[in-house]
mmCIF file of C-alpha atoms and ligand atoms in Angstrom:
data_model
loop_
_atom_site.group_PDB
_atom_site.id
_atom_site.type_symbol
_atom_site.label_atom_id
_atom_site.label_comp_id
_atom_site.label_asym_id
_atom_site.label_seq_id
_atom_site.Cartn_x
_atom_site.Cartn_y
_atom_site.Cartn_z
ATOM 1 C CA MET A 1 0.049 0.049 -0.147
ATOM 2 C CA THR A 2 1.274 3.339 -0.922
ATOM 3 C CA ARG A 3 1.410 5.819 1.983
ATOM 4 C CA ILE A 4 0.460 9.374 0.834
ATOM 5 C CA ALA A 5 1.158 12.492 3.244
ATOM 6 C CA ILE A 6 0.162 16.108 2.676
ATOM 7 C CA TYR A 7 2.344 18.920 4.060
ATOM 8 C CA PRO A 8 -0.095 21.862 3.609
ATOM 9 C CA GLY A 9 0.744 25.490 4.369
ATOM 10 C CA SER A 10 0.915 29.041 3.024
ATOM 11 C CA PHE A 11 4.291 29.054 1.567
ATOM 12 C CA ASP A 12 4.370 32.691 1.189
ATOM 13 C CA PRO A 13 7.279 32.505 0.530
ATOM 14 C CA PRO A 14 8.678 29.067 1.008
ATOM 15 C CA THR A 15 11.882 29.150 3.208
ATOM 16 C CA ARG A 16 14.688 26.938 3.941
ATOM 17 C CA GLY A 17 12.527 25.663 6.687
ATOM 18 C CA HIS A 18 10.058 24.348 4.563
ATOM 19 C CA GLU A 19 12.418 22.424 2.355
ATOM 20 C CA ASP A 20 14.019 21.051 5.388
ATOM 21 C CA LEU A 21 10.627 19.642 6.461
ATOM 22 C CA ILE A 22 9.852 18.282 2.800
ATOM 23 C CA ARG A 23 13.030 16.207 2.683
ATOM 24 C CA ARG A 24 12.354 15.026 6.405
ATOM 25 C CA SER A 25 8.777 14.132 5.319
ATOM 26 C CA LEU A 26 10.014 11.884 2.589
ATOM 27 C CA LEU A 27 11.890 9.795 5.198
ATOM 28 C CA LEU A 28 8.270 8.748 6.423
ATOM 29 C CA THR A 29 6.107 8.584 3.456
ATOM 30 C CA ASP A 30 6.059 7.101 -0.181
ATOM 31 C CA ARG A 31 4.390 10.036 -1.784
ATOM 32 C CA LEU A 32 4.185 13.628 -0.596
ATOM 33 C CA ILE A 33 1.806 16.292 -1.660
ATOM 34 C CA VAL A 34 2.845 19.687 -1.062
ATOM 35 C CA ALA A 35 -0.177 21.589 -0.720
ATOM 36 C CA VAL A 36 -0.381 25.213 -1.080
ATOM 37 C CA ALA A 37 -3.587 26.729 0.293
ATOM 38 C CA VAL A 38 -5.532 29.249 -1.886
ATOM 39 C CA ASN A 39 -7.771 30.768 0.676
ATOM 40 C CA VAL A 40 -5.772 32.246 3.502
ATOM 41 C CA ALA A 41 -7.387 35.097 5.501
ATOM 42 C CA LYS A 42 -4.435 37.345 5.032
ATOM 43 C CA GLN A 43 -3.609 38.797 1.577
ATOM 44 C CA PRO A 44 -0.592 36.868 0.225
ATOM 45 C CA LEU A 45 2.568 38.282 -1.005
ATOM 46 C CA PHE A 46 2.771 35.888 -3.806
ATOM 47 C CA SER A 47 0.129 34.290 -6.170
ATOM 48 C CA VAL A 48 -0.531 30.730 -5.793
ATOM 49 C CA GLU A 49 1.269 29.770 -9.091
ATOM 50 C CA GLU A 50 4.365 31.890 -7.991
ATOM 51 C CA ARG A 51 4.483 30.074 -4.671
ATOM 52 C CA LEU A 52 4.177 26.695 -6.307
ATOM 53 C CA ALA A 53 6.948 27.761 -8.888
ATOM 54 C CA MET A 54 9.103 28.586 -5.876
ATOM 55 C CA LEU A 55 8.636 25.238 -4.308
ATOM 56 C CA ARG A 56 9.228 23.279 -7.423
ATOM 57 C CA ALA A 57 12.570 25.154 -8.152
ATOM 58 C CA ALA A 58 13.506 24.827 -4.535
ATOM 59 C CA ILE A 59 12.956 21.092 -4.253
ATOM 60 C CA GLY A 60 13.829 19.964 -7.866
ATOM 61 C CA ASP A 61 12.605 17.042 -9.652
ATOM 62 C CA ASP A 62 11.593 14.111 -7.180
ATOM 63 C CA ALA A 63 9.050 11.584 -8.598
ATOM 64 C CA ARG A 64 7.802 11.408 -4.826
ATOM 65 C CA VAL A 65 6.821 14.946 -4.462
ATOM 66 C CA GLU A 66 3.858 16.819 -5.890
ATOM 67 C CA PHE A 67 2.985 20.547 -5.698
ATOM 68 C CA VAL A 68 -0.589 21.501 -5.656
ATOM 69 C CA ALA A 69 -2.912 24.203 -4.627
ATOM 70 C CA PHE A 70 -5.976 23.609 -2.654
ATOM 71 C CA GLU A 71 -9.137 25.455 -1.645
ATOM 72 C CA GLY A 72 -11.515 25.144 1.141
ATOM 73 C CA LEU A 73 -10.940 22.470 3.915
ATOM 74 C CA LEU A 74 -7.693 20.389 4.493
ATOM 75 C CA ALA A 75 -9.564 17.492 5.764
ATOM 76 C CA GLU A 76 -11.734 17.259 2.638
ATOM 77 C CA PHE A 77 -8.746 17.780 0.311
ATOM 78 C CA ALA A 78 -6.836 14.868 2.001
ATOM 79 C CA ARG A 79 -9.774 12.662 1.565
ATOM 80 C CA GLN A 80 -10.062 13.566 -2.150
ATOM 81 C CA GLN A 81 -6.305 12.961 -2.444
ATOM 82 C CA GLY A 82 -6.449 9.333 -0.533
ATOM 83 C CA ALA A 83 -3.795 10.893 2.224
ATOM 84 C CA SER A 84 -3.801 9.401 5.561
ATOM 85 C CA VAL A 85 -1.245 11.792 7.197
ATOM 86 C CA VAL A 86 -0.951 15.579 7.323
ATOM 87 C CA ILE A 87 2.589 16.839 8.098
ATOM 88 C CA ARG A 88 3.089 19.954 10.077
ATOM 89 C CA GLY A 89 6.456 21.562 11.564
ATOM 90 C CA LEU A 90 6.580 22.507 15.219
ATOM 91 C CA ARG A 91 9.132 25.296 15.843
ATOM 92 C CA ALA A 92 8.548 26.365 19.168
ATOM 93 C CA VAL A 93 6.124 26.259 22.053
ATOM 94 C CA SER A 94 4.445 29.362 20.244
ATOM 95 C CA ASP A 95 3.248 27.072 17.509
ATOM 96 C CA PHE A 96 1.709 24.561 19.825
ATOM 97 C CA GLU A 97 -1.580 25.873 20.626
ATOM 98 C CA TYR A 98 -2.573 26.645 16.966
ATOM 99 C CA GLU A 99 -1.384 23.353 15.553
ATOM 100 C CA PHE A 100 -2.964 21.539 18.446
ATOM 101 C CA GLN A 101 -6.220 23.045 17.786
ATOM 102 C CA MET A 102 -5.953 22.555 13.959
ATOM 103 C CA ALA A 103 -4.919 18.673 14.464
ATOM 104 C CA LEU A 104 -8.008 18.161 16.699
ATOM 105 C CA MET A 105 -10.380 20.088 14.317
ATOM 106 C CA ASN A 106 -8.957 18.224 11.306
ATOM 107 C CA ARG A 107 -9.662 14.960 13.413
ATOM 108 C CA GLN A 108 -12.960 15.957 14.022
ATOM 109 C CA LEU A 109 -13.790 16.430 10.271
ATOM 110 C CA HIS A 110 -11.932 13.258 9.082
ATOM 111 C CA PRO A 111 -10.956 10.755 11.851
ATOM 112 C CA ALA A 112 -8.837 8.718 10.012
ATOM 113 C CA LEU A 113 -6.380 11.347 9.223
ATOM 114 C CA GLU A 114 -3.397 11.539 11.522
ATOM 115 C CA THR A 115 -1.427 14.860 12.018
ATOM 116 C CA VAL A 116 2.372 14.062 12.536
ATOM 117 C CA PHE A 117 4.768 17.086 13.681
ATOM 118 C CA LEU A 118 8.125 17.215 12.537
ATOM 119 C CA VAL A 119 10.779 19.250 14.433
ATOM 120 C CA PRO A 120 12.884 21.343 12.001
ATOM 121 C CA ALA A 121 16.805 21.524 11.897
ATOM 122 C CA LEU A 122 17.932 23.594 14.851
ATOM 123 C CA ASP A 123 19.516 26.339 12.804
ATOM 124 C CA LEU A 124 15.947 26.916 11.029
ATOM 125 C CA THR A 125 13.650 27.018 14.012
ATOM 126 C CA TYR A 126 13.632 30.719 14.333
ATOM 127 C CA LEU A 127 12.592 31.160 10.592
ATOM 128 C CA SER A 128 9.195 31.872 9.447
ATOM 129 C CA SER A 129 7.754 33.266 6.014
ATOM 130 C CA SER A 130 6.295 36.330 7.695
ATOM 131 C CA LEU A 131 9.748 37.105 9.044
ATOM 132 C CA VAL A 132 11.347 36.725 5.800
ATOM 133 C CA ARG A 133 8.900 38.856 4.169
ATOM 134 C CA GLU A 134 9.430 41.623 6.690
ATOM 135 C CA VAL A 135 13.132 41.623 6.353
ATOM 136 C CA ALA A 136 13.030 41.361 2.585
ATOM 137 C CA ARG A 137 10.526 44.381 2.577
ATOM 138 C CA PHE A 138 13.057 46.642 4.332
ATOM 139 C CA GLY A 139 15.927 45.496 2.237
ATOM 140 C CA GLY A 140 17.640 43.017 4.485
ATOM 141 C CA GLU A 141 19.678 39.983 3.572
ATOM 142 C CA VAL A 142 17.568 36.771 3.201
ATOM 143 C CA SER A 143 19.785 34.761 1.104
ATOM 144 C CA ALA A 144 20.522 32.479 3.971
ATOM 145 C CA LEU A 145 16.987 31.989 4.525
ATOM 146 C CA VAL A 146 15.576 30.946 1.288
ATOM 147 C CA HIS A 147 16.420 29.474 -1.964
ATOM 148 C CA PRO A 148 18.081 31.870 -4.499
ATOM 149 C CA VAL A 149 15.039 31.798 -6.640
ATOM 150 C CA VAL A 150 12.911 32.916 -3.766
ATOM 151 C CA ALA A 151 15.570 35.499 -2.675
ATOM 152 C CA GLU A 152 15.488 36.895 -6.422
ATOM 153 C CA ALA A 153 11.529 37.113 -6.139
ATOM 154 C CA LEU A 154 11.456 38.877 -3.095
ATOM 155 C CA ARG A 155 13.956 41.310 -4.283
ATOM 156 C CA ALA A 156 12.025 41.933 -7.506
ATOM 157 C CA ARG A 157 8.679 42.316 -5.321
ATOM 158 C CA PHE A 158 9.976 45.084 -3.108
ATOM 159 C CA ALA A 159 12.151 46.788 -5.637
ATOM 160 C CA LYS A 160 8.747 48.209 -7.108
HETATM 161 O O1 LIG D 1 1.532 27.916 6.653
HETATM 162 P P1 LIG D 1 0.123 28.224 7.378
HETATM 163 O O2 LIG D 1 -0.260 29.565 7.209
HETATM 164 O O3 LIG D 1 0.485 27.958 8.930
HETATM 165 O O4 LIG D 1 -0.831 26.993 6.870
HETATM 166 C C1 LIG D 1 -2.164 27.029 7.478
HETATM 167 C C2 LIG D 1 -2.784 26.022 6.694
HETATM 168 C C3 LIG D 1 -2.901 26.605 5.530
HETATM 169 C C4 LIG D 1 -2.509 24.792 6.751
HETATM 170 C C5 LIG D 1 -4.269 25.950 7.310
HETATM 171 O O5 LIG D 1 -4.829 27.413 7.342
HETATM 172 C C6 LIG D 1 -5.410 25.375 6.597
HETATM 173 O O6 LIG D 1 -5.465 23.812 6.591
HETATM 174 N N1 LIG D 1 -6.351 26.015 5.719
HETATM 175 C C7 LIG D 1 -7.310 25.271 5.100
HETATM 176 C C8 LIG D 1 -8.809 25.489 5.493
HETATM 177 C C9 LIG D 1 -8.803 24.602 6.560
HETATM 178 O O7 LIG D 1 -8.940 23.467 6.557
HETATM 179 N N2 LIG D 1 -8.971 25.238 7.818
HETATM 180 C C10 LIG D 1 -9.426 24.212 9.155
HETATM 181 C C11 LIG D 1 -8.085 23.756 9.763
HETATM 182 S S1 LIG D 1 -8.565 23.204 11.063
#
């Protein structure tokens, strides 16, 4: 039986932390669906297509990984995709409450769907897309925090 996992998120933009989580996830699953959420409450910096393209560039070709956009409930999307596992990264205690709530709500909506939390590499635990956006917005150096394709996209976006 092929085990399918979903790694959902906003990825606005993808960071080295997301890349790390994707590589770690591949140790646990046969197929990984990296799922970019279309309808997040906040206005994203990058379009879904841009975020998907950046993820593809950062991860490269791997037959086990698929990059897709999804709209609506994650639990429903997981059901449609035949996924049995949701992967989320847990960076700090501050992540815990929201992640715990989300995992329990997803279980309420789809009891067979398990959430697995992965711990990122220590040197990436302080990293978040929102911090990367803020640093880049004010011209700070982000090249150590994101793939070069993402760094270039941020430069271009904030050069305007
Ligand atoms: O990278 P993020 O912003 O922390 O990702 C959050 C995301 C997109 C995984 C979450 O908001 C989500 O699953 N959205 C889809 C809508 C949904 O299912 N909401 C209920 C979650 S319990």
